[in-house]
Short mmCIF file of C-alpha atoms and ligand atoms in Angstrom, two decimals:
data_model
loop_
_atom_site.label_atom_id
_atom_site.label_comp_id
_atom_site.label_asym_id
_atom_site.label_seq_id
_atom_site.Cartn_x
_atom_site.Cartn_y
_atom_site.Cartn_z
CA MET W 23 0.78 -10.11 -15.27
CA LYS W 24 3.73 -12.29 -14.20
CA GLU W 25 3.77 -15.12 -11.68
CA ALA W 26 6.40 -17.13 -9.81
CA ALA W 27 6.85 -19.40 -6.80
CA VAL W 28 8.00 -17.23 -3.89
CA ASN W 29 8.40 -18.28 -0.23
CA GLY W 30 6.15 -21.33 -0.61
CA THR W 31 3.34 -19.55 -2.42
CA ARG W 32 2.56 -18.26 -5.93
CA LEU W 33 2.99 -14.55 -6.26
CA ALA W 34 1.67 -12.50 -9.16
CA TRP W 35 2.88 -9.03 -10.10
CA ARG W 36 2.54 -6.34 -12.75
CA GLU W 37 5.50 -4.64 -14.36
CA ALA W 38 5.82 -1.51 -16.48
CA GLY W 39 8.84 0.30 -17.91
CA THR W 40 12.51 -0.55 -17.73
CA GLY W 41 15.35 0.70 -15.60
CA GLU W 42 15.70 1.48 -11.90
CA PRO W 43 13.32 -0.56 -9.73
CA LEU W 44 10.32 1.06 -8.06
CA VAL W 45 8.12 -1.31 -6.04
CA LEU W 46 4.51 -0.27 -5.40
CA LEU W 47 2.62 -2.10 -2.63
CA HIS W 48 -1.16 -1.90 -2.58
CA GLY W 49 -3.47 -1.18 0.34
CA PHE W 50 -6.20 -3.27 1.96
CA PRO W 51 -8.33 -4.85 0.55
CA PHE W 52 -7.05 -4.17 -2.94
CA ASP W 53 -4.51 -5.65 -5.32
CA SER W 54 -1.95 -4.40 -7.84
CA ARG W 55 -4.70 -2.91 -10.02
CA LEU W 56 -4.72 -0.07 -7.51
CA TRP W 57 -1.53 1.20 -9.16
CA GLU W 58 -2.84 1.24 -12.75
CA PRO W 59 -2.58 5.07 -13.05
CA GLN W 60 1.06 4.90 -11.95
CA LEU W 61 1.89 1.85 -14.09
CA ARG W 62 0.46 3.64 -17.15
CA ALA W 63 2.74 6.62 -16.51
CA VAL W 64 6.07 5.15 -15.38
CA PRO W 65 8.75 7.74 -16.12
CA PRO W 66 11.56 6.80 -18.53
CA GLY W 67 14.42 4.96 -16.85
CA TRP W 68 12.21 3.29 -14.22
CA LEU W 69 10.85 -0.24 -13.87
CA ALA W 70 7.67 -0.29 -11.75
CA ILE W 71 6.85 -3.59 -10.05
CA ALA W 72 3.44 -3.90 -8.38
CA PRO W 73 2.90 -7.26 -6.65
CA ASP W 74 -0.41 -8.72 -5.56
CA LEU W 75 0.51 -9.27 -1.92
CA ARG W 76 0.06 -12.83 -0.64
CA GLY W 77 -3.67 -13.74 -0.71
CA PHE W 78 -4.74 -10.75 -2.82
CA GLY W 79 -5.50 -10.51 -6.53
CA ARG W 80 -3.92 -13.42 -8.36
CA SER W 81 -1.46 -14.31 -5.59
CA GLU W 82 -2.14 -17.36 -3.47
CA LEU W 83 -2.36 -17.11 0.28
CA GLY W 84 0.05 -20.02 0.79
CA ALA W 85 0.76 -21.94 3.97
CA ILE W 86 2.52 -19.12 5.83
CA ALA W 87 0.12 -16.71 7.54
CA PRO W 88 0.43 -13.18 6.17
CA SER W 89 1.88 -10.39 8.29
CA VAL W 90 3.38 -7.07 7.27
CA GLU W 91 6.81 -8.67 7.78
CA GLN W 92 5.88 -11.70 5.66
CA HIS W 93 4.70 -9.43 2.85
CA ALA W 94 8.05 -7.60 3.14
CA ARG W 95 9.95 -10.91 2.99
CA ASP W 96 7.90 -11.91 -0.08
CA VAL W 97 8.85 -8.63 -1.80
CA LEU W 98 12.52 -9.17 -0.93
CA ALA W 99 12.33 -12.70 -2.36
CA LEU W 100 10.68 -11.33 -5.50
CA LEU W 101 13.47 -8.75 -5.88
CA ASP W 102 16.02 -11.58 -5.46
CA LEU W 103 14.23 -13.59 -8.12
CA LEU W 104 14.35 -10.62 -10.49
CA GLY W 105 18.04 -10.06 -9.73
CA LEU W 106 17.36 -6.63 -8.24
CA GLY W 107 19.32 -5.30 -5.28
CA ARG W 108 18.14 -1.94 -3.98
CA ALA W 109 14.77 -0.54 -4.95
CA VAL W 110 12.58 2.43 -4.21
CA ILE W 111 9.82 0.97 -2.05
CA GLY W 112 6.43 2.63 -2.16
CA GLY W 113 3.25 1.57 -0.43
CA LEU W 114 -0.24 2.89 0.18
CA SER W 115 -1.73 2.41 3.64
CA MET W 116 -1.24 -1.35 4.31
CA GLY W 117 1.39 -1.20 1.57
CA GLY W 118 3.09 1.54 3.58
CA TYR W 119 3.10 -0.68 6.70
CA CYS W 120 4.81 -3.33 4.54
CA ALA W 121 7.30 -0.80 3.12
CA LEU W 122 8.29 0.20 6.66
CA ALA W 123 8.56 -3.51 7.60
CA LEU W 124 10.84 -4.08 4.62
CA HIS W 125 13.04 -1.19 5.73
CA ARG W 126 13.11 -2.72 9.24
CA ILE W 127 14.16 -6.14 7.94
CA ALA W 128 16.54 -5.10 5.16
CA PRO W 129 17.37 -1.36 5.19
CA GLY W 130 20.20 -1.97 2.73
CA ARG W 131 17.68 -2.98 0.05
CA VAL W 132 15.80 0.33 0.26
CA ARG W 133 16.97 3.14 -2.00
CA ALA W 134 14.12 5.43 -0.98
CA LEU W 135 10.63 5.19 0.51
CA VAL W 136 7.32 6.54 -0.79
CA LEU W 137 4.81 6.36 2.06
CA CYS W 138 1.28 7.05 0.81
CA ASP W 139 -1.78 7.57 3.04
CA THR W 140 -0.23 5.45 5.77
CA ARG W 141 0.86 5.57 9.39
CA ALA W 142 3.62 4.18 11.62
CA GLU W 143 1.58 3.57 14.76
CA PRO W 144 -0.12 0.22 15.40
CA ASP W 145 -3.87 -0.31 15.71
CA SER W 146 -5.65 1.15 18.71
CA ASP W 147 -7.67 -1.27 20.86
CA GLU W 148 -10.81 0.08 19.19
CA ALA W 149 -9.40 -0.56 15.69
CA ARG W 150 -8.49 -4.13 16.71
CA ARG W 151 -12.01 -4.73 18.03
CA HIS W 152 -13.44 -3.38 14.76
CA ARG W 153 -11.23 -5.72 12.73
CA ALA W 154 -12.38 -8.68 14.86
CA VAL W 155 -16.01 -7.77 14.10
CA GLN W 156 -15.17 -7.45 10.38
CA ALA W 157 -13.54 -10.91 10.43
CA VAL W 158 -16.69 -12.44 11.96
CA THR W 159 -18.85 -10.60 9.39
CA ALA W 160 -16.68 -11.88 6.53
CA ARG W 161 -16.91 -15.44 7.83
CA GLU W 162 -20.65 -15.41 8.54
CA ARG W 163 -22.05 -13.10 5.87
CA GLY W 164 -19.33 -12.74 3.24
CA VAL W 165 -16.86 -10.18 1.90
CA ASP W 166 -19.50 -7.83 0.44
CA ASP W 167 -20.87 -6.96 3.87
CA VAL W 168 -17.40 -5.98 5.03
CA VAL W 169 -16.29 -3.94 2.04
CA ARG W 170 -19.56 -2.13 1.19
CA PRO W 171 -19.37 0.23 4.21
CA MET W 172 -15.69 0.91 3.54
CA LEU W 173 -16.15 2.77 0.25
CA ALA W 174 -17.51 5.96 1.81
CA ARG W 175 -14.40 6.28 4.01
CA LEU W 176 -11.97 5.58 1.18
CA LEU W 177 -13.19 8.16 -1.31
CA THR W 178 -14.31 11.76 -0.84
CA PRO W 179 -18.05 12.56 -1.12
CA VAL W 180 -17.28 14.49 -4.33
CA THR W 181 -15.52 11.51 -5.92
CA LEU W 182 -18.41 9.24 -4.94
CA VAL W 183 -20.88 11.49 -6.76
CA GLU W 184 -18.82 12.78 -9.67
CA ARG W 185 -16.66 9.75 -10.52
CA PRO W 186 -18.99 6.74 -10.25
CA GLY W 187 -16.72 4.70 -12.54
CA LEU W 188 -13.75 5.10 -10.21
CA ALA W 189 -15.90 4.24 -7.17
CA ALA W 190 -17.43 1.19 -8.89
CA GLY W 191 -14.01 -0.07 -9.99
CA LEU W 192 -12.60 0.26 -6.48
CA GLU W 193 -15.63 -1.46 -4.94
CA GLN W 194 -15.41 -4.30 -7.45
CA MET W 195 -11.71 -4.80 -6.66
CA MET W 196 -12.53 -5.03 -2.95
CA ARG W 197 -15.43 -7.42 -3.55
CA GLU W 198 -13.13 -9.79 -5.44
CA THR W 199 -11.00 -10.29 -2.30
CA ARG W 200 -11.30 -13.90 -1.17
CA PRO W 201 -12.80 -14.37 2.31
CA ASP W 202 -9.84 -16.37 3.65
CA ALA W 203 -7.40 -13.68 2.48
CA LEU W 204 -9.57 -10.89 3.87
CA ILE W 205 -9.79 -12.55 7.29
CA ALA W 206 -6.06 -13.36 7.36
CA ALA W 207 -5.26 -9.75 6.41
CA LEU W 208 -7.47 -8.38 9.17
CA HIS W 209 -5.50 -10.45 11.70
CA ALA W 210 -2.20 -9.33 10.16
CA LEU W 211 -3.19 -5.65 10.26
CA ALA W 212 -4.33 -5.90 13.89
CA ALA W 213 -1.06 -7.60 14.87
CA ARG W 214 1.31 -5.22 13.09
CA PRO W 215 3.99 -3.72 15.31
CA ASP W 216 4.63 -0.10 16.13
CA ALA W 217 6.91 1.25 13.40
CA ARG W 218 7.55 4.59 15.17
CA PRO W 219 10.78 3.50 16.91
CA GLN W 220 12.52 2.96 13.55
CA LEU W 221 11.58 6.30 11.96
CA ALA W 222 14.42 8.43 13.36
CA SER W 223 17.00 5.99 12.01
CA ILE W 224 15.76 6.08 8.39
CA ARG W 225 18.64 7.45 6.31
CA VAL W 226 17.19 7.24 2.78
CA PRO W 227 15.11 9.88 0.95
CA VAL W 228 11.44 9.66 1.91
CA LEU W 229 8.34 11.10 0.31
CA VAL W 230 5.21 11.08 2.48
CA ILE W 231 2.19 11.73 0.30
CA GLY W 232 -1.54 11.58 0.81
CA GLY W 233 -4.96 13.08 0.37
CA GLU W 234 -5.81 16.32 2.13
CA LEU W 235 -9.28 14.86 2.75
CA ASP W 236 -8.12 11.40 3.84
CA GLU W 237 -10.28 10.31 6.81
CA ILE W 238 -8.36 7.10 7.53
CA THR W 239 -4.85 8.58 7.63
CA PRO W 240 -5.63 12.30 7.86
CA PRO W 241 -3.09 15.07 7.22
CA VAL W 242 -2.22 15.28 10.91
CA VAL W 243 -1.04 11.65 10.79
CA LEU W 244 0.95 12.23 7.60
CA ARG W 245 2.55 15.38 9.07
CA GLU W 246 3.60 13.45 12.18
CA LEU W 247 5.00 10.64 10.04
CA ALA W 248 7.02 13.04 7.88
CA ALA W 249 8.23 15.02 10.91
CA ALA W 250 9.56 11.85 12.56
CA ILE W 251 11.73 10.84 9.57
CA PRO W 252 14.90 12.89 9.05
CA GLY W 253 14.67 14.93 5.85
CA ALA W 254 11.33 13.45 4.74
CA ARG W 255 9.23 15.64 2.53
CA LEU W 256 5.46 15.85 2.69
CA ARG W 257 3.02 16.36 -0.15
CA LEU W 258 -0.71 16.72 0.57
CA LEU W 259 -3.00 16.40 -2.42
CA PRO W 260 -6.07 18.65 -2.55
CA GLY W 261 -9.43 17.00 -3.20
CA ALA W 262 -8.16 13.47 -2.50
CA GLY W 263 -9.15 10.99 0.19
CA HIS W 264 -7.45 7.76 1.24
CA VAL W 265 -6.64 6.38 -2.22
CA SER W 266 -4.93 9.57 -3.30
CA ASN W 267 -3.06 7.90 -6.17
CA LEU W 268 -6.44 7.31 -7.85
CA GLU W 269 -8.38 10.36 -6.76
CA ALA W 270 -5.57 12.83 -7.50
CA GLU W 271 -3.79 10.81 -10.14
CA ALA W 272 -2.13 13.79 -11.88
CA GLY W 273 -0.87 15.47 -8.69
CA PHE W 274 0.27 12.16 -7.28
CA ASN W 275 2.22 11.26 -10.43
CA THR W 276 3.79 14.72 -10.65
CA ALA W 277 5.04 14.48 -7.04
CA LEU W 278 6.23 10.89 -7.49
CA HIS W 279 8.06 11.65 -10.73
CA ALA W 280 9.76 14.73 -9.23
CA PHE W 281 10.89 12.64 -6.25
CA LEU W 282 12.26 9.89 -8.52
CA ALA W 283 14.03 12.44 -10.74
CA GLU W 284 15.77 13.93 -7.70
CA LEU W 285 17.05 10.50 -6.73
CA CYS W 286 18.88 10.33 -10.05
CA GLU W 287 20.44 13.80 -9.80
CA PRO W 288 24.20 13.80 -9.22
CA THR W 289 25.00 14.75 -5.60
C1 MLT T 30 -5.61 0.36 3.68
O1 MLT T 30 -6.06 1.16 2.87
O2 MLT T 30 -4.65 -0.39 3.40
C2 MLT T 30 -6.25 0.25 5.04
O3 MLT T 30 -6.91 1.45 5.35
C3 MLT T 30 -5.22 -0.09 6.07
C4 MLT T 30 -5.83 -0.34 7.41
O4 MLT T 30 -6.98 -0.81 7.49
O5 MLT T 30 -5.14 -0.13 8.43
#
């Protein structure tokens, strides 16, 4: 794990491999450990960088309130610090919102996008109300009461029964989220803008990938996202729910590696 001062806070990140930069942004409420199966299997010629977004994991929340744009600016500052120009930017769910925000802010820094189990549209009124209730619950009763009910929507029923270690690890990661960071993230997620207007102008290669059984960003959402981005390809992973990179690790890595290999092919 590495750490540095970035945009007035302390940001921690994991790295694996060497070569062309691939940034992997975690979902909510996780941290860079979410990407362990991808960090263990970085293809030759690639440097994977998985930050703990501001407030999560070992990164401090800092004085600036988090937002998807602020997370994107933090990633850009981290790339600057590492002397890296353009990078492939990947993100799962909240990480995908941040990847799209980074493309909005600095399209020239994006070599390609990997959008995993995510969506471009903002929260519905109902989703915002639910987040407000979760924030009150976190403040009054603690993080556990917020994250415990989430597990059943993140993983498929089969994973919950047959892979208790994976489920326990994911639950533990969520439970370690600090209450102030959880509450700040809920506000940031509820306030995120509509990313749909930018989709038609994306000119870099895009892989949209997700679980066929994802309840939070179901296939219909992923199909719409891919259809709105010129030339984007879509990969749906059988047997996986919302954290498809964990539940369908092999299929996810195969699709990711094929996408990265194509980026390096001479045109
Ligand atoms: C995530 O996995 O990052 C969350 O489902 C995102 C969200 O709550 O919108």
